[in-house]
Coordinates of C-alpha atoms and ligand atoms in Angstrom, one line a residue:
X1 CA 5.0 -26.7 1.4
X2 CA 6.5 -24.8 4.2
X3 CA 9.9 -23.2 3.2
X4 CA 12.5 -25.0 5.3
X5 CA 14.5 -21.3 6.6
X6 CA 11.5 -19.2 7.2
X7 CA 9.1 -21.7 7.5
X8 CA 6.7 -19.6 5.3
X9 CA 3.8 -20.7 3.0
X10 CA 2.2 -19.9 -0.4
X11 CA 1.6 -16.2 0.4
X12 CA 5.5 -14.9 0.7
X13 CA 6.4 -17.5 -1.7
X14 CA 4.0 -15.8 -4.4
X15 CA 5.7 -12.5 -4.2
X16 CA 9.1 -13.6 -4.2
X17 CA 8.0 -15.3 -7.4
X18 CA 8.0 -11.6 -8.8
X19 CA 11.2 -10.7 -7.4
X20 CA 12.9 -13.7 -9.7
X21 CA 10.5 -13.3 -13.0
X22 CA 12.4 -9.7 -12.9
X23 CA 15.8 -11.1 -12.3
X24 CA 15.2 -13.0 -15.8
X25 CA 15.6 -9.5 -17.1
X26 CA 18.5 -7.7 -15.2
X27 CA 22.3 -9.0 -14.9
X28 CA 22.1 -9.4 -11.3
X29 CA 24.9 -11.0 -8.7
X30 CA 23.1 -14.3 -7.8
X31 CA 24.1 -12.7 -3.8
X32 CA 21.5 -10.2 -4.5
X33 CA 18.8 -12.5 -4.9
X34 CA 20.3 -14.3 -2.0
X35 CA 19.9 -11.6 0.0
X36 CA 16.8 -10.4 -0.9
X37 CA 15.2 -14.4 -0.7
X38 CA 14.4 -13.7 3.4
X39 CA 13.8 -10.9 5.7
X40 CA 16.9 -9.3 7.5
X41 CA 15.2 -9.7 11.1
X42 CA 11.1 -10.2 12.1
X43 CA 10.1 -9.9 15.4
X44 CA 7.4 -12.0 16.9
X45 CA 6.3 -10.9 20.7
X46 CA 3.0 -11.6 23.2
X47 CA 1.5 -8.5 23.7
X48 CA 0.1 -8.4 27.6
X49 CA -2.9 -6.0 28.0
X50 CA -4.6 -5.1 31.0
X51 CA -8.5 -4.8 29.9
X52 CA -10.8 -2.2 31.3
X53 CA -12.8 -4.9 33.7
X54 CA -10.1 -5.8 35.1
X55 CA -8.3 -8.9 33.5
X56 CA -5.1 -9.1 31.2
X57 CA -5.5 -10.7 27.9
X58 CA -2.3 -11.2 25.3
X59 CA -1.9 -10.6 21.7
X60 CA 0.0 -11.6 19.3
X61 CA 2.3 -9.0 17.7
X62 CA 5.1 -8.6 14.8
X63 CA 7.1 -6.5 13.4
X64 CA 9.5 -7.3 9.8
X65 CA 12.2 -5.2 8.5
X66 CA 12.9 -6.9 5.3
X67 CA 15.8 -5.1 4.1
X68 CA 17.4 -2.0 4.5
X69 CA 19.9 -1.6 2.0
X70 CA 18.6 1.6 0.5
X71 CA 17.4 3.5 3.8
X72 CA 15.6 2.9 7.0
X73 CA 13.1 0.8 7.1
X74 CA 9.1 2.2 6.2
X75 CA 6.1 0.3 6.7
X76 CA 2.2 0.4 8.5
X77 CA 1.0 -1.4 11.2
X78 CA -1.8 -3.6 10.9
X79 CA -5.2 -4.3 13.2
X80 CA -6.4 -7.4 11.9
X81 CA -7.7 -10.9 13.5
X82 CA -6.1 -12.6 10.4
X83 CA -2.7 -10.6 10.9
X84 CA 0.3 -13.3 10.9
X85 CA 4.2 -13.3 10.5
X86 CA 3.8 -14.7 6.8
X87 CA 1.3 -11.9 5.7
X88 CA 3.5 -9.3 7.5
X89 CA 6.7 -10.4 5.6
X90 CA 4.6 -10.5 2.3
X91 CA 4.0 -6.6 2.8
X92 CA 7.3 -6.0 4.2
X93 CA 8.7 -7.4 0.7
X94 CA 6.0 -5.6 -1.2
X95 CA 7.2 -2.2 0.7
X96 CA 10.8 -2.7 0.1
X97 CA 9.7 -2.9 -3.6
X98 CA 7.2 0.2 -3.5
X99 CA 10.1 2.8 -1.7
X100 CA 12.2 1.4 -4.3
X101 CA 10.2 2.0 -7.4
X102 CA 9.2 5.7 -6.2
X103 CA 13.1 5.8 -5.0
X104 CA 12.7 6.7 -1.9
X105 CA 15.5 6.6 0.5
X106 CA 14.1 3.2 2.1
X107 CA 14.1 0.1 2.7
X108 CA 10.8 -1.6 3.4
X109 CA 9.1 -3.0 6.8
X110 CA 5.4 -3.9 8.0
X111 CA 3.8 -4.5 11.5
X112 CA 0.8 -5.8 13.2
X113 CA -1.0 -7.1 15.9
X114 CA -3.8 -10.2 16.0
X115 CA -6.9 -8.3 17.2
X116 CA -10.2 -7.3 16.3
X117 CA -9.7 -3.5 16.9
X118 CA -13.8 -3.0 17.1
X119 CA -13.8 -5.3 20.2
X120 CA -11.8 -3.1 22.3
X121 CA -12.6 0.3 24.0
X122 CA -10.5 3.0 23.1
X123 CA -8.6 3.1 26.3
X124 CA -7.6 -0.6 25.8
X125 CA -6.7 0.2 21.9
X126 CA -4.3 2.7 23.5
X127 CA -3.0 0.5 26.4
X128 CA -2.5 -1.7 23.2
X129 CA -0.8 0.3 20.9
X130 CA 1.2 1.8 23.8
X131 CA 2.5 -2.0 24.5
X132 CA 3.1 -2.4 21.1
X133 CA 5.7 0.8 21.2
X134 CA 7.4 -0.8 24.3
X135 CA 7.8 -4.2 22.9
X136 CA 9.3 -2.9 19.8
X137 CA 11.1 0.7 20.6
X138 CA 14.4 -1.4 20.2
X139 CA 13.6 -2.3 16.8
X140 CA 11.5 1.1 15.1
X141 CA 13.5 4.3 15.4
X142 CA 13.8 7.6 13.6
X143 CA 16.6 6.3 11.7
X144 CA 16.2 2.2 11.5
X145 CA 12.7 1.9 10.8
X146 CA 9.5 4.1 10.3
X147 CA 6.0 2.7 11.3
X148 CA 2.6 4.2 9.7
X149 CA -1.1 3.2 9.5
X150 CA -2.6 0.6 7.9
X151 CA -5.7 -1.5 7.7
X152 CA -7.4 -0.6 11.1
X153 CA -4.9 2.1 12.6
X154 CA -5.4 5.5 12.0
X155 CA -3.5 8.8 12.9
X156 CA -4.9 8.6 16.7
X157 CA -2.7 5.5 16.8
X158 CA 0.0 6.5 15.3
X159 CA -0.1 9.9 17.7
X160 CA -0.1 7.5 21.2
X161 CA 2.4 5.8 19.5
X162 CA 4.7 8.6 18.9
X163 CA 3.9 9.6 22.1
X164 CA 4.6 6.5 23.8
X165 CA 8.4 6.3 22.0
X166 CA 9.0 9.7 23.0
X167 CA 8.6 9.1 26.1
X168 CA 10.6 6.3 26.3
X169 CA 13.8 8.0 24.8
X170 CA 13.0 11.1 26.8
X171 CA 12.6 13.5 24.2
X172 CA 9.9 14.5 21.4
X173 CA 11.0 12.1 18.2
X174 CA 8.1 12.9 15.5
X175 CA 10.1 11.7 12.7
X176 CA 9.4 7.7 14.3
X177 CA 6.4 7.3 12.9
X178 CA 4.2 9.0 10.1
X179 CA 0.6 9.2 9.3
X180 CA 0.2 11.6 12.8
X181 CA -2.1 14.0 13.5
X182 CA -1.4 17.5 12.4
X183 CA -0.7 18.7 15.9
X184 CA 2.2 16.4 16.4
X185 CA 3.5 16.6 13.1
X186 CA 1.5 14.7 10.7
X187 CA 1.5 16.5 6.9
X188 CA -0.5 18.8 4.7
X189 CA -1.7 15.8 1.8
X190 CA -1.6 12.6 3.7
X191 CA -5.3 11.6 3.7
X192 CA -5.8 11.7 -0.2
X193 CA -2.3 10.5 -1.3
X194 CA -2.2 7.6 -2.1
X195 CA -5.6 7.8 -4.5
X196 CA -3.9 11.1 -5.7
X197 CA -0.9 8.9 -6.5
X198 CA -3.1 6.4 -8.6
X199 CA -4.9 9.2 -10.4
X200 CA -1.6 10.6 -11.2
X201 CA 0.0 8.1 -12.7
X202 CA -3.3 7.0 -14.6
X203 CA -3.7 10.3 -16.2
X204 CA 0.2 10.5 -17.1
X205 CA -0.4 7.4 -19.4
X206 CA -3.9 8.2 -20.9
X207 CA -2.8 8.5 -24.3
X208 CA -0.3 5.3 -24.0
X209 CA -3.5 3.7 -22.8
X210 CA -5.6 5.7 -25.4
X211 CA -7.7 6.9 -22.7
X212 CA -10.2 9.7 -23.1
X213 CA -11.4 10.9 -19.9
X214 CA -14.8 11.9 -21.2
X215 CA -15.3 8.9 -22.9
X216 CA -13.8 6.7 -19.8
X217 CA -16.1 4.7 -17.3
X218 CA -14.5 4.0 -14.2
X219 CA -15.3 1.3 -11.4
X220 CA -13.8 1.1 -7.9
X221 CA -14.0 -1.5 -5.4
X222 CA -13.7 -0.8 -1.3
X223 CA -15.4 2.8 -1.8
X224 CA -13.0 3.8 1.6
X225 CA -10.4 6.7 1.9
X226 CA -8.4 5.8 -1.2
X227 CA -10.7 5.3 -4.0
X228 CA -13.0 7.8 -2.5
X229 CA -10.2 10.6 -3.3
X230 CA -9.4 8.5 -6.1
X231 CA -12.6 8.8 -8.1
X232 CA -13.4 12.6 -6.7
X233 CA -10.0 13.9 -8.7
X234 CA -11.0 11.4 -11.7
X235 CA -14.6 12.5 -11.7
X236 CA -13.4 16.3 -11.8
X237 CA -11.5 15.6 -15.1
X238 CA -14.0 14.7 -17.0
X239 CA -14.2 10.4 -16.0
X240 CA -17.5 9.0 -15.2
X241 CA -18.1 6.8 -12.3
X242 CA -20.2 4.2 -13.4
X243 CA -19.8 2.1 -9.9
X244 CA -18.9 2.0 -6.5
X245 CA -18.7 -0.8 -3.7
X246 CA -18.0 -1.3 0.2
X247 CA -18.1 -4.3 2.8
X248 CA -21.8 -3.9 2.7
X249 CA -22.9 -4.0 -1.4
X250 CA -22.2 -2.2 -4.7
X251 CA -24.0 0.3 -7.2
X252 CA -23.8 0.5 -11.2
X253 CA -25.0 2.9 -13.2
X254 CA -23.9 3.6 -16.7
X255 CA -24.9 7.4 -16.8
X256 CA -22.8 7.9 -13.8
X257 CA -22.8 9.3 -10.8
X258 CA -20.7 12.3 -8.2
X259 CA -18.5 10.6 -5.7
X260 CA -19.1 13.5 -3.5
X261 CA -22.9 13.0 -3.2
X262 CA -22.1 8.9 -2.9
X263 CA -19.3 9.6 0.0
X264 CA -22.0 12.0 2.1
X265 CA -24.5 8.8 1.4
X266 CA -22.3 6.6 2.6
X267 CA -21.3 9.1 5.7
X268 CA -24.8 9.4 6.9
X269 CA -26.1 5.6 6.3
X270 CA -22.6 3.2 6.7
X271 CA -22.8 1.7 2.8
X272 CA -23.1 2.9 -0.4
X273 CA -25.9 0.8 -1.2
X274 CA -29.2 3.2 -2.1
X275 CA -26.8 6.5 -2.7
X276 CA -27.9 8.8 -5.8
X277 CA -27.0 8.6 -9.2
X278 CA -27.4 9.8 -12.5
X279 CA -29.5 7.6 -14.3
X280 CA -31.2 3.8 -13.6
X281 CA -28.7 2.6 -10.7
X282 CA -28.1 -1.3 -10.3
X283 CA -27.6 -2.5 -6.6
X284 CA -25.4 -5.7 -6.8
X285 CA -23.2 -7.8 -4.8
X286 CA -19.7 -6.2 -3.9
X287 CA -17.9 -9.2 -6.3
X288 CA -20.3 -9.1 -9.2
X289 CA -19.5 -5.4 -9.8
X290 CA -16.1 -6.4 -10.5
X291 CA -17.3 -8.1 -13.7
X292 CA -19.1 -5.0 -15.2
X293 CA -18.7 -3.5 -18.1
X294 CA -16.3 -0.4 -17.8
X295 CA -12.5 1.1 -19.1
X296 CA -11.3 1.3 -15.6
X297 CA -10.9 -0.9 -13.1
X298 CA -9.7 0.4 -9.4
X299 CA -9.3 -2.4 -6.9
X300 CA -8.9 -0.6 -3.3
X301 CA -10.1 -3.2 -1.1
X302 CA -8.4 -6.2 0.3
X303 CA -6.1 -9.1 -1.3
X304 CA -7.3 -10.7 -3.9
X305 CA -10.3 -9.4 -5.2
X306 CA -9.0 -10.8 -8.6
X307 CA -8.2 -14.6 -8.9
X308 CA -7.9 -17.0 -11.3
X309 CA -12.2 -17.6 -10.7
X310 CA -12.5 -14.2 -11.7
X311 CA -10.1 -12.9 -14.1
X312 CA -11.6 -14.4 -16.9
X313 CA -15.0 -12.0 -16.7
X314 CA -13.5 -8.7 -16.3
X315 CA -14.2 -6.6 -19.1
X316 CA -11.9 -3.3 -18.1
X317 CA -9.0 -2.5 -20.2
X318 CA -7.3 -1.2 -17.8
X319 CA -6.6 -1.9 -13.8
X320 CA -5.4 0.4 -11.2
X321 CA -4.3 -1.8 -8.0
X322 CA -4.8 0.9 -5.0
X323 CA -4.9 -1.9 -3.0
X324 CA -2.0 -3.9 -1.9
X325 CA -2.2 -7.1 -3.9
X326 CA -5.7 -6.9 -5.2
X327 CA -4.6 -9.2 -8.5
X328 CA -3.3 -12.6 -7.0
X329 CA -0.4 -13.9 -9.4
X330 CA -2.4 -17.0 -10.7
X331 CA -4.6 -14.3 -12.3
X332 CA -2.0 -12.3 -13.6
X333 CA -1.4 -14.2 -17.0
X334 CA -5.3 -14.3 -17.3
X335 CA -5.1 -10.4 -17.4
X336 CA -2.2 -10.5 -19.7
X337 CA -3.5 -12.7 -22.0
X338 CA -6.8 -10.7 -22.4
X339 CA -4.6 -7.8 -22.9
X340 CA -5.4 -5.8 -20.1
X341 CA -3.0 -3.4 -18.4
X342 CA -2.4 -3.6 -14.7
X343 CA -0.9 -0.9 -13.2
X344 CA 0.6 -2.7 -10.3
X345 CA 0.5 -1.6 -6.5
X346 CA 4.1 -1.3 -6.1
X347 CA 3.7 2.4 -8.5
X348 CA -0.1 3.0 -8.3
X349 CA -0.3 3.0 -4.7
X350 CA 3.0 4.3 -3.6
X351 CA 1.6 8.3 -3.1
X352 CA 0.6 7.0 0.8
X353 CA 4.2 6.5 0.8
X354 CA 6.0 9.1 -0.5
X355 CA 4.1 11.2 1.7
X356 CA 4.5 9.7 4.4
X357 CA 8.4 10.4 3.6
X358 CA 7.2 13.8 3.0
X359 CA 6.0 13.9 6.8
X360 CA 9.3 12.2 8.0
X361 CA 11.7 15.0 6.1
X362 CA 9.7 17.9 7.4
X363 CA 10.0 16.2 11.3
X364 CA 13.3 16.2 10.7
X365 CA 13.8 19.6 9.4
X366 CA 11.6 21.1 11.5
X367 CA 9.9 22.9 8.5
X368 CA 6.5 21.8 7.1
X369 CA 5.4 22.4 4.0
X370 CA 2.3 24.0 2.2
X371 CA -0.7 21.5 0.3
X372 CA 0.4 22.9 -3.0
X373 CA 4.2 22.2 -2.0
X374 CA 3.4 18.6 -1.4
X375 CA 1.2 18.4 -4.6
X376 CA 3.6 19.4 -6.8
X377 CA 6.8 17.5 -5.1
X378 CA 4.2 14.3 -4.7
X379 CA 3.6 14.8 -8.8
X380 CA 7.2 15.3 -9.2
X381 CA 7.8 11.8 -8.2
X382 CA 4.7 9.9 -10.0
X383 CA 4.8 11.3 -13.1
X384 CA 8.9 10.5 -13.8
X385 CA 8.2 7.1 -11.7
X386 CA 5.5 6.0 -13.8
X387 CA 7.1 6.9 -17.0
X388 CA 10.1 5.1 -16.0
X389 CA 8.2 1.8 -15.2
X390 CA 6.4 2.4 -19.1
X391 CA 9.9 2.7 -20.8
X392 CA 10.9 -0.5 -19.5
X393 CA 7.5 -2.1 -20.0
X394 CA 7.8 -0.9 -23.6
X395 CA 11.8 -1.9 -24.5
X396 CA 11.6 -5.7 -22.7
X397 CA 8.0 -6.6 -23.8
X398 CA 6.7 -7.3 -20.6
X399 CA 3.7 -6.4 -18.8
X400 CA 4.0 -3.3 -16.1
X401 CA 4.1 -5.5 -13.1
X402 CA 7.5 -6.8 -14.2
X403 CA 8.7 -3.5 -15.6
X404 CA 7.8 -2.2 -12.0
X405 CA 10.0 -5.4 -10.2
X406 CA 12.6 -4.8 -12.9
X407 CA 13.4 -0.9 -11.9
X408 CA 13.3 -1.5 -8.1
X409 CA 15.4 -4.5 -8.3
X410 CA 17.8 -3.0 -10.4
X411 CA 17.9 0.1 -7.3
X412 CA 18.0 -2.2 -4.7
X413 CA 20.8 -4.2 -6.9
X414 CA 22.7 -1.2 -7.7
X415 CA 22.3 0.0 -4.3
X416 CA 23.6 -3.6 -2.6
X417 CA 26.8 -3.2 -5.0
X418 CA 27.8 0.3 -3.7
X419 CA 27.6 -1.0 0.4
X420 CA 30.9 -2.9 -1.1
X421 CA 32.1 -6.1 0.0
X422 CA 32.8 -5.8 3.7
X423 CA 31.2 -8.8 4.6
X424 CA 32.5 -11.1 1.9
X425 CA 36.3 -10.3 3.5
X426 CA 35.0 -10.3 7.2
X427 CA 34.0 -14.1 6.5
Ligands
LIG501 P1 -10.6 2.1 4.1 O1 -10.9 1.2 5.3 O2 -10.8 3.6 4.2 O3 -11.5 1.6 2.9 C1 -11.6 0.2 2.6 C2 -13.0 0.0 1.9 O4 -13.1 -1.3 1.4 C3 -14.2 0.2 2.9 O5 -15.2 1.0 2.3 C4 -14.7 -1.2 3.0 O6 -16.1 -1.2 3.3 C5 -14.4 -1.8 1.7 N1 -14.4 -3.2 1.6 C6 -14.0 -4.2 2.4 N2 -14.2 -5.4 2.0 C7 -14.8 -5.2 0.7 C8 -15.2 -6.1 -0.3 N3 -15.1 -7.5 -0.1 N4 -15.8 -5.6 -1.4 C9 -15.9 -4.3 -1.6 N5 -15.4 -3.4 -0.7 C10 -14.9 -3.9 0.5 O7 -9.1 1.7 3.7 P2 -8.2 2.6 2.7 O8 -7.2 3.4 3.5 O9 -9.0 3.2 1.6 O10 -7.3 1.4 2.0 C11 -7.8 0.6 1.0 C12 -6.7 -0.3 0.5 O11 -5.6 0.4 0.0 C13 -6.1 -1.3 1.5 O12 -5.9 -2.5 0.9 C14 -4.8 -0.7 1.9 O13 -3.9 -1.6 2.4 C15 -4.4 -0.1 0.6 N6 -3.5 1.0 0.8 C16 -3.8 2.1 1.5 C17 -2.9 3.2 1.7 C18 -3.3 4.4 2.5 O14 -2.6 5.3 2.4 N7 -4.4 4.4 3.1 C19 -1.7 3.1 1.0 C20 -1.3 2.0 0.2 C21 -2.3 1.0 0.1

């Protein structure tokens, strides 16, 4: 069923389920959820490329800002073949959520453009993230809304892109986009944030979770930049990594093994398929590992590694969602019922973003930090965060996903209330 104002399917419609599960908890002005049912403005443009033989092809290209009641807009751009206006405003909803629950001064936003980045040369992924700059400099902007990597863009993007912007406005404008290279302005602490955000908040609640590290066995799906840095901080306290898995096929092996050793593996060969372990090491396919017997579970892959075929055979206790969306919603109450603990994406994964703010206050200051300033102000914000998002879980009785919707709703509420009622007499 399409929804009749923004003609939106089963994917946006899921996570605003989320949104009003929460409101079930909160005294909230029935305009707040009115305002917060549909983007403020997405943008939907034909992206015309010249190729390198010669001929022009188009691409489709989008941009959401889904509300920006608490701050500028923040939010990646996507490379993606599958990349459409209903997935875009799903992440743009899930951002506006994730600034709010580390309360960051944000609202939340997502991008992306239809294409299969490995198909083009790198000249015509620059002519095509410059057009992607041009079409939109109206809408991004220093202080409107904040674009940064995602799936498929990297900080070689996002540096054409900055350059492209300052360009157009004639003057050097870092602070328009994060996740650059260090030479334009890009921060100390980016690359392992956000699996230094999960592992934060993970070993902030090991003894609500009754978690010995020594004793805890730890799986992680999509063994790519997040849960790599994930499981090397894990692994160094005392956690065992009992398996790993990319695109390509998965390991388990219960004596464990060094991330290190299975990220140079997986440098030199492409997969982690055949790396070295500890003990007898089980290649499997990349789903089946999901279903193994372990403590914790780290989804940083795609959407929807965990459905209602699944949920049923995970054994974890506990799962850390570094992925946006890993656990669809129809396999939430299978979790719940089991008793397993999800920390949600909207806390465990919001490090990329608070550093990402990190990068955008130093461009603006003109000051950058030191790594051990970032760690500590990046720790600063998880630990309290996560603890916050506990409390709640722990005084309404409800799992952590909830708790999570219930604090940045009550923000973005709160925050709604104090803009006044301008509009309400204008009308
Ligand atoms: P990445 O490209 O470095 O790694 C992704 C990994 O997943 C790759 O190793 C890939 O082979 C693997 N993969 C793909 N399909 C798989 C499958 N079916 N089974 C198992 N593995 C599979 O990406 P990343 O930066 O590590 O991001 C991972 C996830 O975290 C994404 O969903 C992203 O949206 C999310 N995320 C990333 C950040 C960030 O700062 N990078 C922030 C928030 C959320």
């Amino acid at each position: 069923m399409l929804d009749e104002v923004t003609n939106t399917s089963k994917l946006f419609d899921q996570a605003r389920e989320r949104l009003s599960l929460a409101a079930e908890y909160l005294t909230i002005d029935p305009d707040v959820l009115q305002k917060l049912r549909y983007p403020k403005e997405t943008l939907s443009v034909c992206l015309l490329v010249r190729m390198d033989d010669g001929s022009r092809r188009s691409f489709k290209a989008f941009r959401c800002r889904y509300d920006d009641t608490r701050g500028p807009t923040k939010g990646g751009i996507r490379y993606h073949p599958a990349v459409n206006i209903d997935e875009v405003m799903t992440l743009a909803f899930l951002m506006t959520f994730k600034c709010a629950v580390a309360n960051l001064p944000y609202g939340g936003a997502k991008g992306g453009i239809s294409v299969d980045a490995n198909q083009l040369s790198r000249s015509e992924l620059e002519r095509l993230s410059r057009a992607y700059v041009k079409a939109f400099a109206h809408f991004i902007g220093p202080e409107r809304d904040i674009p940064a990597p995602d799936m498929y863009t990297n900080s070689m993007v996002m540096g054409w892109m900055a350059d492209e912007y300052s360009a157009m406005v004639g003057q050097p404008s870092p602070a328009v986009i994060t996740g650059k290279p260090l030479e334009l302005g890009g921060s100390l602490g980016r690359e392992d944030a956000t699996g230094r955000g999960g592992y934060l908040a993970l070993r902030h609640l090991e003894s609500d979770l009754h978690l010995v590290p020594e004793k805890s066995r730890v799986i992680l799906q999509g063994f790519g930049n997040v849960a790599y840095h994930c499981a090397r901080l894990l692994h160094g306290d005392g956690y065992k990594i009992v398996g790993v898995s990319d695109s390509r096929g998965a390991i388990y092996d219960p004596d464990g093994m060094d991330p290190i050793a299975i990220m140079e593996h997986k440098r030199s060969v492409g997969t982690v398929s055949g790396a070295p372990t500890n003990g007898t090491c089980k290649e499997m396919d990349n789903s089946e590992l999901l279903e193994q017997d372990c403590d914790v579970l780290i989804p940083a892959a795609l959407e929807g590694a965990i459905t209602n075929q699944n949920a049923h055979k995970i054994v974890a206790k506990i799962i850390v969602e570094l992925a946006n969306g890993p656990v669809a919603p129809e396999a939430d109450e299978i979790l719940d019922k089991k008793g397993i603990i999800v920390i949600p994406d909207i806390l465990a994964n919001c490090g990329g973003v608070t550093v990402s703010y990190f990068e955008w206050v130093q461009n603006k200051a003109g000051f950058y930090w030191d790594l051990e300033e970032i760690h500590r102000r990046l720790e600063s914000i998880i630990v309290p965060e996560t603890r916050h998002v506990w409390s709640i879980k722990t005084e309404k009785q409800v799992d952590m996903r909830t708790a999570a919707y219930i604090l940045a709703l009550d923000r973005i509420s709160s925050a709604i209330a104090a803009h006044g009622t301008k509009d309400y007499f204008a009308s």
